[in-house]
Structure formats: structure tokens, C-alpha cells
Coordinates of C-alpha atoms in Angstrom, one line a residue:
M1375 CA -0.2 0.0 0.0
I1376 CA 0.9 3.7 -0.7
K1377 CA 0.0 6.0 1.4
W1378 CA 0.8 9.7 0.2
A1379 CA -0.5 13.6 1.9
F1380 CA 0.2 16.7 0.6
N1381 CA -0.1 20.5 1.9
F1382 CA -2.5 22.3 -0.5
R1383 CA -2.8 24.9 1.7
S1384 CA 0.7 26.0 1.9
W1385 CA 1.2 25.4 -1.8
Q1386 CA 1.5 28.9 -3.6
P1387 CA 1.5 27.7 -7.3
T1388 CA 3.2 30.4 -9.9
R1389 CA 1.5 31.2 -12.8
S1390 CA 3.5 28.8 -14.8
E1391 CA 3.0 25.8 -12.0
W1392 CA -0.5 26.3 -12.5
I1393 CA -0.7 26.5 -15.8
F1394 CA 1.4 23.2 -16.2
C1395 CA -0.8 21.9 -13.4
G1396 CA -3.6 22.2 -15.3
Q1397 CA -2.1 21.0 -19.2
C1398 CA -1.5 17.6 -16.8
I1399 CA -5.3 16.9 -15.9
Q1400 CA -8.3 15.5 -17.9
N1401 CA -10.5 18.9 -19.6
E1402 CA -13.3 18.1 -17.8
E1403 CA -11.3 17.9 -14.4
K1404 CA -9.7 21.2 -15.5
E1405 CA -13.6 22.8 -16.2
R1406 CA -14.2 21.8 -12.9
I1407 CA -11.4 22.8 -10.8
Q1408 CA -12.1 26.1 -12.8
R1409 CA -15.7 26.3 -11.0
F1410 CA -14.6 26.4 -7.3
V1411 CA -15.0 30.5 -5.8
F1412 CA -11.7 29.8 -3.4
K1413 CA -8.5 29.3 -4.1
K1414 CA -8.2 26.7 -1.4
D1415 CA -10.6 24.3 -3.0
A1416 CA -9.5 24.8 -6.2
K1417 CA -5.6 23.6 -5.0
A1418 CA -7.5 20.8 -3.2
A1419 CA -9.2 19.5 -6.1
M1420 CA -5.9 19.7 -8.1
A1421 CA -4.1 17.7 -5.5
G1422 CA -6.2 15.1 -5.6
R1423 CA -6.2 14.6 -9.0
L1424 CA -2.2 14.7 -9.6
L1425 CA -2.2 12.3 -6.9
I1426 CA -4.2 10.0 -8.5
R1427 CA -2.2 9.9 -12.0
K1428 CA 1.2 9.6 -10.4
A1429 CA -0.4 6.8 -8.1
I1430 CA -1.7 4.9 -11.3
A1431 CA 1.5 5.6 -13.4
Y1432 CA 4.0 4.4 -10.6
C1433 CA 1.8 1.4 -9.4
L1434 CA 0.4 0.2 -12.4
E1435 CA 3.2 1.7 -15.0
I1436 CA 0.5 3.1 -17.3
P1437 CA 2.3 6.3 -19.6
Y1438 CA 1.0 8.9 -18.2
K1439 CA -0.5 10.3 -21.3
E1440 CA -2.4 7.0 -21.4
I1441 CA -4.4 7.3 -18.2
K1442 CA -8.3 7.5 -18.4
L1443 CA -10.0 8.7 -15.3
G1444 CA -13.6 8.6 -14.6
R1445 CA -15.9 8.8 -11.9
T1446 CA -18.9 6.4 -11.0
E1447 CA -22.9 7.5 -10.6
K1448 CA -21.6 8.5 -6.6
G1449 CA -18.7 10.1 -7.8
K1450 CA -15.7 8.0 -6.9
P1451 CA -13.1 8.3 -9.4
Y1452 CA -11.6 5.3 -11.0
L1453 CA -9.3 3.9 -14.0
V1454 CA -11.2 3.7 -17.1
N1455 CA -8.3 1.7 -19.0
T1456 CA -8.1 -2.0 -19.0
V1457 CA -5.0 -3.1 -17.7
Q1458 CA -3.3 -6.1 -16.6
G1459 CA -3.7 -6.1 -12.6
S1460 CA -6.1 -4.1 -10.5
L1461 CA -5.4 -0.9 -8.6
S1462 CA -7.7 0.1 -5.6
F1463 CA -7.7 3.8 -5.0
N1464 CA -9.1 6.7 -3.1
V1465 CA -8.4 10.3 -2.3
S1466 CA -9.8 12.9 0.7
H1467 CA -9.2 16.5 1.4
N1468 CA -9.9 18.6 4.5
G1469 CA -7.9 21.1 6.6
D1470 CA -4.7 21.6 5.3
Y1471 CA -4.0 18.2 3.1
A1472 CA -5.2 16.4 0.3
V1473 CA -4.4 12.4 1.1
L1474 CA -3.9 9.5 -1.2
A1475 CA -4.1 5.4 -0.3
A1476 CA -3.9 3.1 -2.9
S1477 CA -3.2 -1.2 -2.9
R1478 CA -3.0 -3.8 -5.4
N1479 CA -4.6 -5.4 -2.3
G1480 CA -8.3 -5.5 -1.3
T1481 CA -10.9 -2.2 -1.5
I1482 CA -9.7 0.9 -0.3
G1483 CA -11.0 3.9 1.3
V1484 CA -9.4 7.4 2.9
D1485 CA -10.9 10.1 4.7
V1486 CA -8.7 12.8 6.5
M1487 CA -10.2 15.5 8.9
K1488 CA -8.6 18.1 10.7
Y1489 CA -9.3 18.9 14.4
E1490 CA -10.7 22.1 14.5
V1491 CA -12.1 24.1 17.4
R1492 CA -15.7 24.9 17.6
T1493 CA -17.5 27.2 19.4
S1494 CA -20.4 25.6 20.5
V1495 CA -19.7 22.1 21.4
P1496 CA -22.6 20.7 22.9
K1497 CA -25.3 22.1 20.4
F1498 CA -22.6 20.8 17.7
F1499 CA -23.0 17.5 19.1
H1500 CA -26.9 17.7 19.7
T1501 CA -26.8 18.4 15.7
M1502 CA -24.9 15.4 15.1
R1503 CA -26.4 13.1 17.2
R1504 CA -28.3 10.9 15.1
Q1505 CA -24.7 10.2 13.3
F1506 CA -23.5 7.8 16.0
T1507 CA -24.4 5.2 18.0
E1508 CA -25.1 5.3 22.0
P1509 CA -21.6 2.9 22.4
E1510 CA -19.7 5.8 19.8
W1511 CA -21.5 9.0 22.5
S1512 CA -20.5 7.0 25.2
Q1513 CA -16.5 7.0 23.9
I1514 CA -16.6 10.5 22.5
R1515 CA -17.9 12.1 26.3
K1516 CA -15.7 10.3 27.8
S1517 CA -13.1 12.8 28.3
T1518 CA -14.6 15.6 30.5
E1519 CA -12.3 18.0 28.0
E1520 CA -14.1 19.4 25.2
S1521 CA -10.9 19.5 22.9
E1522 CA -10.8 15.7 23.5
Q1523 CA -13.9 15.4 22.5
L1524 CA -14.1 16.5 19.7
K1525 CA -10.9 14.9 18.3
T1526 CA -12.5 11.6 19.4
F1527 CA -15.6 13.3 17.1
Y1528 CA -13.6 13.6 14.2
R1529 CA -11.6 10.5 15.1
L1530 CA -15.2 8.8 14.4
W1531 CA -16.4 10.6 11.6
C1532 CA -13.0 9.9 9.8
L1533 CA -13.7 5.7 10.5
K1534 CA -17.1 6.3 8.9
E1535 CA -16.2 8.3 5.5
S1536 CA -13.1 5.9 5.5
Y1537 CA -15.6 2.8 5.2
V1538 CA -18.5 4.3 3.3
K1539 CA -16.0 6.0 0.5
A1540 CA -14.4 2.5 0.4
L1541 CA -17.8 1.3 -1.0
G1542 CA -18.6 3.9 -3.4
V1543 CA -21.9 4.4 -2.2
G1544 CA -22.1 8.3 -1.7
I1545 CA -23.9 10.1 0.7
G1546 CA -26.8 8.4 0.7
F1547 CA -25.5 5.7 3.1
E1548 CA -26.8 6.2 7.1
V1549 CA -23.7 6.2 8.8
S1550 CA -25.6 5.5 12.3
R1551 CA -25.8 1.8 11.0
L1552 CA -21.8 1.9 11.5
D1553 CA -21.0 1.2 15.2
F1554 CA -16.6 1.6 15.8
T1555 CA -15.2 0.1 19.3
F1556 CA -11.7 1.4 19.9
N1557 CA -9.1 -1.1 21.3
T1558 CA -6.5 1.9 21.6
E1559 CA -8.4 4.8 23.3
Y1560 CA -6.6 7.8 22.1
L1561 CA -4.1 8.2 19.1
K1562 CA -0.8 9.4 19.2
E1563 CA 0.9 12.0 16.7
Y1564 CA 2.7 9.9 14.1
V1565 CA 1.8 6.7 15.6
V1566 CA -0.3 3.9 13.2
T1567 CA -3.1 2.3 15.0
K1568 CA -4.9 -0.7 13.6
D1569 CA -6.9 -2.1 16.3
T1570 CA -10.5 -0.4 15.9
S1571 CA -13.2 -2.7 15.1
L1572 CA -16.7 -2.0 13.0
K1573 CA -19.9 -3.7 13.6
V1574 CA -22.6 -2.8 10.7
D1575 CA -26.4 -3.4 11.7
G1576 CA -24.7 -4.9 14.6
V1577 CA -22.3 -7.8 12.5
H1578 CA -19.3 -7.7 13.3
L1579 CA -16.9 -7.2 10.2
P1580 CA -13.5 -8.7 10.6
E1581 CA -12.5 -8.3 7.1
W1582 CA -12.1 -4.7 7.3
T1583 CA -9.2 -3.1 8.8
F1584 CA -8.7 0.7 10.0
E1585 CA -5.4 2.3 9.9
E1586 CA -5.4 5.6 12.1
H1587 CA -3.2 8.2 11.7
T1588 CA -2.8 11.6 13.3
M1589 CA -0.3 14.0 11.6
D1590 CA -0.1 17.8 12.1
N1591 CA -3.1 18.4 13.8
H1592 CA -5.3 15.9 11.0
C1593 CA -6.9 12.9 11.6
I1594 CA -6.2 10.1 9.0
V1595 CA -7.9 6.7 8.5
V1596 CA -7.6 4.4 5.6
A1597 CA -10.1 1.5 5.3
N1598 CA -9.2 -1.8 3.6
N1599 CA -11.2 -5.0 2.8
Q1600 CA -8.8 -7.8 1.7
Q1601 CA -11.2 -10.1 2.0
N1602 CA -11.5 -11.4 -1.7
S1603 CA -8.1 -10.3 -2.4
T1604 CA -5.7 -12.9 -4.5
T1605 CA -3.0 -10.3 -5.8
T1606 CA 0.3 -9.6 -3.8
D1607 CA 0.5 -5.7 -2.7
F1608 CA 3.4 -3.2 -4.2
E1609 CA 6.7 -2.4 -1.8
E1610 CA 7.6 1.4 -1.3
E1611 CA 10.8 2.5 -2.8
S1612 CA 12.5 1.2 0.5
G1613 CA 12.0 -2.1 -0.3
R1614 CA 9.0 -2.3 2.5
E1615 CA 5.7 -1.1 3.2
Y1616 CA 5.7 2.9 4.1
E1617 CA 3.9 2.6 7.4
H1618 CA 3.3 6.4 7.9
F1619 CA 2.0 8.6 5.0
K1620 CA 4.6 9.8 3.5
V1621 CA 4.3 13.7 2.5
L1622 CA 4.7 14.6 -0.6
Q1623 CA 5.8 18.3 -2.4
I1624 CA 4.8 19.8 -5.9
N1625 CA 7.6 18.6 -7.3
D1626 CA 7.2 15.2 -6.3
L1627 CA 3.5 15.1 -7.9
L1628 CA 4.9 16.6 -11.4
Q1629 CA 7.8 14.3 -11.3
C1630 CA 6.1 11.5 -14.1
A1631 CA 3.8 14.0 -15.3
S1632 CA 3.0 14.8 -19.0
C1633 CA 1.3 17.1 -21.1
L1634 CA -2.2 16.4 -22.0
C1635 CA -3.1 19.6 -24.1
E1636 CA -2.1 22.9 -25.0
P1637 CA -1.1 25.7 -22.0
D1638 CA -3.9 27.4 -21.1
E1639 CA -3.4 31.3 -20.0
E1640 CA -7.1 31.6 -19.0
F1641 CA -6.6 28.9 -16.4
W1642 CA -4.2 31.0 -14.5
E1643 CA -6.2 34.2 -15.2
K1644 CA -9.5 32.8 -13.6
F1645 CA -7.8 31.3 -10.4
D1646 CA -5.7 34.1 -9.8
P1647 CA -7.7 36.9 -8.4
K1648 CA -9.7 34.4 -6.1
D1649 CA -9.5 34.6 -2.4
E1650 CA -8.0 32.0 -0.5
A1651 CA -10.7 31.1 1.4
P1652 CA -13.9 32.7 2.9
Q1653 CA -13.4 36.2 4.9
I1654 CA -14.3 35.6 8.7
H1655 CA -16.3 39.0 9.5
R1656 CA -16.5 39.2 13.1
K1657 CA -18.7 41.6 15.0
P1658 CA -16.7 44.7 15.7
S1659 CA -16.6 45.1 19.9
S1660 CA -19.0 47.7 21.7

């Protein structure tokens, strides 16, 4: 399995860099990226597409220009090309990072969430009360500190989303059907946890494993179902499975990229004037 991360919030693309990135993705994806209102969302989407194309070229040795991506009816990206061997891959972005997990062994889903502070935690939990089981709410409220409760909340949400994304069923899935149980109560920075278990509609699913990571104030979960797998997974460049997420730079994403179209100046001209993110308007103090 490969696990890659890219900090899109710290990436400030130059004109030539952004235009080149636009040349390295399919036209329909470039048009979709142009429609984002804020730079952070455009950069996150661009990073996701470049991560996917890099993973496919690296894992399946398909020439970059020949890679053709499509989306299922539920929006999950997939490889259109007919090739020998299989590759399950998934991307997610939130906070500062876009992440990708890919494997030849099983079915993959990945989700990332940034631990964010909220002003009214009880109200927020009340709004989300139907998304979690009673045992999960007990886990969330085990700590008396709201900051720790929020971390557990985001952890459980990441677990649920990783599973749903692996299934590729979209947002209609009722996540309250999922019940996760921790064996490791709290995650530690850069320590991988793999002992959380899942029940769906009360039935334990031992074929599913969940790799939980915390990195730079983000929670990342990789869901993997190896029940029907008959292939051998590939190894990282070091000759062994790379356990933690490997943080890539923009040069890494573009290392094997090839142009699919001519340079498009308008792609930069539409991107450059946008705000990075929504402005937070605070009430003036009286």
C-alpha cells in the first residue's frame, strides 16, 4: 500500500506551475476546478487529481498520457483503462492536506479531517446526534475536556467516511448503521493504530481493517477490505511497506507528469484573482 499526503494550503502555485498543472489533468477535471470560488478548494481538487495520476503511473506503469479517469454515478474516481492487475485507490482532502491511499490488495477508502475548535460543542453534538450509536457517543464523552471530545468525534467521523468511501456508495449511506469500537483509546501523533473494529447493523466485519493516523493536527483513516484479494501488494521505494503517510512536494506530484493539452493562460487568469478562503467577518466590539 502507498499512502501519500500533500499540503495544499501551504502551496502557493506560480503562474507557470498552475498552467502546467492544468495541462496534466483531463479537460473535464480542469473545468470543474475552474468553478471553485476559493483557491484552497481549487488547489485541493488539483492535488487530488495529480495524486491519483501519479499513483496509477507508479503502480501500474501506465504511460501518463494514456491514463483515462472516470467517475462512478456516486462520484468515485476510477481508472477507465483496461490493464493487467488491479488497483484500488481513493483520495480525500480537508484542512490543510489532500491524501491518497492505493493498494493492489483489497478495497481502499481514505478520509482526512482536521481537528478544529468549535464555539458551541454541545450544540454541535446535538445537531450530529443521529450520526453515531450510543456506544460511540459514550466514547466521545468519555473525556471531560471538550477538545478531547472533538478529537474523538472527528476520529469516528473519519472512520465512518473511510468505510463509506471504500464502498463507493456516496452520501446516501446511513452512517448510524456503523458502530466502531476502540481498543486504543487515544491516537498518538505519527503512531499508526490498527486495532479498531467495526459492526454494521450489529454484525462484526473482521475482514475490514482501519489504519488510523494523526499528522500535523489531522486525523487520517485508511479502510481496507482484503476478504476477496488474491494479489500481492507492491512495496514502497525503500523495499518495505511505508507505514506512515509520506508527505510529497509539488515537484514530487509533477515528477512523471506529461502534458495532455496546450497551455491555457485563462486557467491562471481565472484562478489568480480568487480569495484563498472565505473571509471571517467578526462583529466589532462595543
